[in-house]
Amino acid sequence: MHSAPPRAAPRTPGAPRVALFLAVPTVLLLVLVVAEWRPLFDVDGDIARTTHRWAVAHPDLTQSARILTDWVWDPWTMRALCTAVVLWLLARRAWWLAGLLAATTLVGTLVQQGLKAAVGRERPVWPDPVDSANYSAFPSGHAMTATVVCGLMVWLLRVYGAGATASRVGLAVAVVSVIGVGLTRVWLGVHWASDIVGGWLLGVLTVALAVAAYERFVPEEERPGGGGERHPGTADGHA
């Protein structure tokens, strides 16, 4: 009995162009934060003060935000998800994809931690805090990690030729997670709005560079549908 091979994955259009396009606002925002550009910091302060008042006035919503940010969308939860998918890919002998996901997640973590240390931006400080966080503020590690992992998952669905329903559901979950985690961090008063935007930009840029590298350097025959992935329980295409 022959097992049907996976469909050849379509190429992701314009990944290098997307990366180049995103590099400009990412670098610009980084420069403005480092330079402590007053108009940006004023907007950050206005947003932070408003959302903090709401967080103090609505403790039930604030508790929900804590649960979401500390458990559902926590960076370690995202990394655990990525690890599970990497193990699944290894079981399918999709070596290139497994290595790419692991390396991209690791690089994303190193980049955001390095930038935090280099920029050294202080987090918001409140006389009546509703939550706390460690390390420097820019960029948001929660926002960047969620963007990297969710972006990779959406791309992986495309690589494996997922159906329209699965692709839409995956995209919807990714968008809600990425936007949601950013909102919870601002709501809890542990990040400025520009920290979140910086995390989002850096996350999408990281994914775009990873996809561009995959399509540039991984041979077609080593990709799903190209003959490079073998399935457990099969040998030479026979079940």
CSV table of C-alpha atoms in Angstrom, one decimal:
chain,number,residue,atom,x,y,z
A,1,MET,CA,0.0,0.0,0.0
A,2,HIS,CA,1.4,3.3,-1.0
A,3,SER,CA,1.2,6.4,1.3
A,4,ALA,CA,0.4,9.7,-0.4
A,5,PRO,CA,3.3,12.1,-0.1
A,6,PRO,CA,2.6,15.6,1.2
A,7,ARG,CA,1.9,18.2,-1.3
A,8,ALA,CA,4.8,20.3,-2.4
A,9,ALA,CA,4.7,23.5,-0.3
A,10,PRO,CA,4.2,26.8,-2.1
A,11,ARG,CA,6.9,29.3,-1.8
A,12,THR,CA,6.3,32.2,0.5
A,13,PRO,CA,6.1,35.3,-1.7
A,14,GLY,CA,8.5,38.1,-1.1
A,15,ALA,CA,10.0,37.0,2.2
A,16,PRO,CA,13.3,38.9,1.6
A,17,ARG,CA,11.3,42.0,0.5
A,18,VAL,CA,9.1,41.7,3.7
A,19,ALA,CA,12.3,41.5,5.8
A,20,LEU,CA,13.8,44.5,4.1
A,21,PHE,CA,10.6,46.5,4.4
A,22,LEU,CA,10.3,45.7,8.1
A,23,ALA,CA,13.9,46.5,8.9
A,24,VAL,CA,13.3,50.2,8.3
A,25,PRO,CA,10.6,50.9,10.9
A,26,THR,CA,12.3,48.4,13.3
A,27,VAL,CA,15.6,50.3,13.2
A,28,LEU,CA,13.8,53.7,13.3
A,29,LEU,CA,11.8,52.7,16.5
A,30,LEU,CA,15.0,51.4,18.1
A,31,VAL,CA,16.8,54.7,17.4
A,32,LEU,CA,13.9,56.7,18.8
A,33,VAL,CA,13.8,54.7,22.0
A,34,VAL,CA,17.5,54.9,22.5
A,35,ALA,CA,17.4,58.7,21.8
A,36,GLU,CA,14.5,59.0,24.2
A,37,TRP,CA,12.6,61.0,21.6
A,38,ARG,CA,10.2,63.1,23.7
A,39,PRO,CA,7.0,62.8,21.4
A,40,LEU,CA,7.2,59.0,21.5
A,41,PHE,CA,7.8,58.9,25.3
A,42,ASP,CA,4.9,61.3,25.8
A,43,VAL,CA,2.5,59.0,23.9
A,44,ASP,CA,3.8,56.0,25.8
A,45,GLY,CA,3.2,57.8,29.1
A,46,ASP,CA,-0.3,58.9,28.2
A,47,ILE,CA,-1.2,55.3,27.1
A,48,ALA,CA,0.4,53.8,30.2
A,49,ARG,CA,-1.4,56.1,32.7
A,50,THR,CA,-4.8,55.6,31.1
A,51,THR,CA,-4.5,51.8,31.0
A,52,HIS,CA,-3.1,51.7,34.5
A,53,ARG,CA,-6.2,53.5,35.8
A,54,TRP,CA,-8.4,51.0,34.0
A,55,ALA,CA,-6.4,48.1,35.4
A,56,VAL,CA,-6.8,49.4,39.0
A,57,ALA,CA,-10.5,50.1,38.5
A,58,HIS,CA,-11.2,46.6,37.0
A,59,PRO,CA,-9.5,44.0,39.1
A,60,ASP,CA,-11.3,41.0,37.5
A,61,LEU,CA,-10.1,42.0,34.0
A,62,THR,CA,-6.6,42.6,35.5
A,63,GLN,CA,-6.6,39.1,37.0
A,64,SER,CA,-7.6,37.6,33.6
A,65,ALA,CA,-4.8,39.5,32.0
A,66,ARG,CA,-2.3,38.0,34.5
A,67,ILE,CA,-3.5,34.5,33.8
A,68,LEU,CA,-3.2,35.0,30.0
A,69,THR,CA,0.2,36.7,30.2
A,70,ASP,CA,1.7,34.4,32.8
A,71,TRP,CA,0.4,31.0,31.5
A,72,VAL,CA,-1.3,31.1,28.1
A,73,TRP,CA,1.0,33.5,26.3
A,74,ASP,CA,4.1,33.4,28.5
A,75,PRO,CA,7.4,33.1,26.6
A,76,TRP,CA,8.1,29.7,28.2
A,77,THR,CA,4.6,28.4,27.1
A,78,MET,CA,5.5,29.6,23.5
A,79,ARG,CA,8.9,27.9,23.7
A,80,ALA,CA,7.3,24.7,25.0
A,81,LEU,CA,4.9,24.8,22.0
A,82,CYS,CA,7.8,25.3,19.6
A,83,THR,CA,9.7,22.4,21.3
A,84,ALA,CA,6.8,20.1,20.9
A,85,VAL,CA,6.5,20.9,17.2
A,86,VAL,CA,10.3,20.5,16.7
A,87,LEU,CA,10.1,17.0,18.2
A,88,TRP,CA,7.1,16.2,15.9
A,89,LEU,CA,9.2,17.3,12.9
A,90,LEU,CA,12.2,15.3,14.1
A,91,ALA,CA,9.9,12.2,14.3
A,92,ARG,CA,9.0,12.9,10.7
A,93,ARG,CA,12.7,13.3,9.8
A,94,ALA,CA,12.0,16.9,8.7
A,95,TRP,CA,15.5,17.8,9.8
A,96,TRP,CA,15.7,21.2,8.1
A,97,LEU,CA,12.4,22.4,9.4
A,98,ALA,CA,13.1,21.2,12.9
A,99,GLY,CA,16.5,22.9,12.9
A,100,LEU,CA,15.1,26.1,11.5
A,101,LEU,CA,12.3,26.3,14.1
A,102,ALA,CA,14.7,25.6,17.0
A,103,ALA,CA,17.4,28.0,15.7
A,104,THR,CA,14.9,30.8,15.0
A,105,THR,CA,13.4,30.6,18.4
A,106,LEU,CA,16.8,30.6,20.1
A,107,VAL,CA,18.0,33.5,18.0
A,108,GLY,CA,14.9,35.5,18.7
A,109,THR,CA,15.4,35.0,22.5
A,110,LEU,CA,19.1,36.0,22.3
A,111,VAL,CA,18.2,39.1,20.2
A,112,GLN,CA,15.5,40.4,22.6
A,113,GLN,CA,17.6,39.7,25.7
A,114,GLY,CA,20.6,41.4,24.1
A,115,LEU,CA,18.6,44.4,23.1
A,116,LYS,CA,17.1,44.7,26.6
A,117,ALA,CA,20.6,44.8,28.1
A,118,ALA,CA,21.9,47.2,25.5
A,119,VAL,CA,19.0,49.6,25.5
A,120,GLY,CA,18.4,49.5,29.3
A,121,ARG,CA,15.0,51.2,29.2
A,122,GLU,CA,13.2,51.4,32.5
A,123,ARG,CA,9.8,49.9,32.9
A,124,PRO,CA,6.8,52.0,34.1
A,125,VAL,CA,6.8,52.6,37.8
A,126,TRP,CA,3.5,52.9,39.8
A,127,PRO,CA,2.7,53.7,43.4
A,128,ASP,CA,0.0,51.0,43.2
A,129,PRO,CA,1.3,48.4,40.7
A,130,VAL,CA,-1.0,45.6,39.6
A,131,ASP,CA,1.9,43.3,38.4
A,132,SER,CA,5.7,43.2,38.2
A,133,ALA,CA,8.3,42.1,35.7
A,134,ASN,CA,12.1,41.7,35.6
A,135,TYR,CA,14.8,43.0,33.2
A,136,SER,CA,14.6,46.0,31.0
A,137,ALA,CA,11.5,47.1,29.0
A,138,PHE,CA,12.5,47.3,25.3
A,139,PRO,CA,11.6,45.2,23.4
A,140,SER,CA,8.8,43.2,25.0
A,141,GLY,CA,10.0,39.6,25.3
A,142,HIS,CA,6.4,38.4,25.6
A,143,ALA,CA,5.4,40.2,22.4
A,144,MET,CA,8.5,39.2,20.4
A,145,THR,CA,8.4,35.5,21.5
A,146,ALA,CA,4.7,35.1,20.7
A,147,THR,CA,5.2,36.8,17.3
A,148,VAL,CA,8.1,34.5,16.4
A,149,VAL,CA,6.5,31.3,17.5
A,150,CYS,CA,3.0,32.0,16.2
A,151,GLY,CA,4.5,33.3,12.9
A,152,LEU,CA,6.5,30.1,12.5
A,153,MET,CA,3.4,28.0,13.2
A,154,VAL,CA,1.4,29.8,10.6
A,155,TRP,CA,4.2,29.4,8.1
A,156,LEU,CA,4.5,25.7,8.9
A,157,LEU,CA,0.8,25.2,8.1
A,158,ARG,CA,1.5,26.7,4.7
A,159,VAL,CA,4.6,24.5,4.2
A,160,TYR,CA,2.6,21.4,4.9
A,161,GLY,CA,-0.3,22.5,2.6
A,162,ALA,CA,-2.9,22.7,5.4
A,163,GLY,CA,-6.5,23.1,4.2
A,164,ALA,CA,-8.3,26.4,4.1
A,165,THR,CA,-10.1,25.8,7.4
A,166,ALA,CA,-7.0,24.8,9.3
A,167,SER,CA,-5.0,27.7,7.9
A,168,ARG,CA,-7.7,30.2,8.8
A,169,VAL,CA,-8.1,28.8,12.4
A,170,GLY,CA,-4.3,28.8,12.8
A,171,LEU,CA,-4.0,32.4,11.6
A,172,ALA,CA,-6.8,33.6,13.8
A,173,VAL,CA,-5.3,32.0,16.9
A,174,ALA,CA,-1.9,33.5,16.0
A,175,VAL,CA,-3.3,37.0,15.5
A,176,VAL,CA,-5.3,36.9,18.8
A,177,SER,CA,-2.3,35.6,20.7
A,178,VAL,CA,0.1,38.1,19.3
A,179,ILE,CA,-2.2,41.1,19.8
A,180,GLY,CA,-3.6,39.8,23.0
A,181,VAL,CA,-0.2,39.3,24.8
A,182,GLY,CA,0.8,42.8,23.8
A,183,LEU,CA,-2.4,44.3,25.3
A,184,THR,CA,-2.0,42.4,28.5
A,185,ARG,CA,1.5,43.7,29.0
A,186,VAL,CA,0.4,47.3,28.6
A,187,TRP,CA,-2.7,46.7,30.7
A,188,LEU,CA,-0.6,45.3,33.6
A,189,GLY,CA,1.6,48.3,33.5
A,190,VAL,CA,4.9,46.4,32.9
A,191,HIS,CA,5.6,47.7,29.4
A,192,TRP,CA,5.3,50.9,27.4
A,193,ALA,CA,3.3,50.7,24.1
A,194,SER,CA,6.4,51.2,22.0
A,195,ASP,CA,8.0,48.1,23.8
A,196,ILE,CA,5.2,46.0,22.4
A,197,VAL,CA,5.4,47.5,18.9
A,198,GLY,CA,9.1,46.9,19.0
A,199,GLY,CA,8.6,43.3,20.0
A,200,TRP,CA,6.0,42.8,17.2
A,201,LEU,CA,8.3,44.3,14.6
A,202,LEU,CA,11.4,42.3,15.7
A,203,GLY,CA,9.3,39.1,15.8
A,204,VAL,CA,7.9,39.5,12.3
A,205,LEU,CA,11.3,40.5,11.0
A,206,THR,CA,12.9,37.4,12.6
A,207,VAL,CA,10.3,35.1,11.0
A,208,ALA,CA,10.7,36.8,7.6
A,209,LEU,CA,14.5,36.3,7.7
A,210,ALA,CA,14.1,32.7,8.7
A,211,VAL,CA,11.7,32.0,5.9
A,212,ALA,CA,13.9,33.8,3.4
A,213,ALA,CA,16.9,31.7,4.6
A,214,TYR,CA,14.9,28.4,4.3
A,215,GLU,CA,13.8,29.2,0.8
A,216,ARG,CA,17.2,30.4,-0.3
A,217,PHE,CA,19.4,27.6,1.1
A,218,VAL,CA,17.2,24.5,1.6
A,219,PRO,CA,17.1,22.4,-1.6
A,220,GLU,CA,13.7,21.6,-3.0
A,221,GLU,CA,14.2,17.9,-2.6
A,222,GLU,CA,14.8,18.3,1.1
A,223,ARG,CA,11.5,20.0,1.7
A,224,PRO,CA,8.1,18.4,2.5
A,225,GLY,CA,6.7,17.1,-0.8
A,226,GLY,CA,10.1,17.2,-2.4
A,227,GLY,CA,11.1,13.7,-1.3
A,228,GLY,CA,13.3,14.8,1.6
A,229,GLU,CA,10.9,13.9,4.4
A,230,ARG,CA,10.3,10.3,5.3
A,231,HIS,CA,7.4,9.2,7.4
A,232,PRO,CA,7.7,6.8,10.3
A,233,GLY,CA,6.5,3.3,9.4
A,234,THR,CA,7.3,3.6,5.8
A,235,ALA,CA,10.2,2.4,3.7
A,236,ASP,CA,10.8,3.3,0.1
A,237,GLY,CA,7.3,4.7,-0.1
A,238,HIS,CA,5.7,1.4,1.1
A,239,ALA,CA,3.5,1.1,4.2
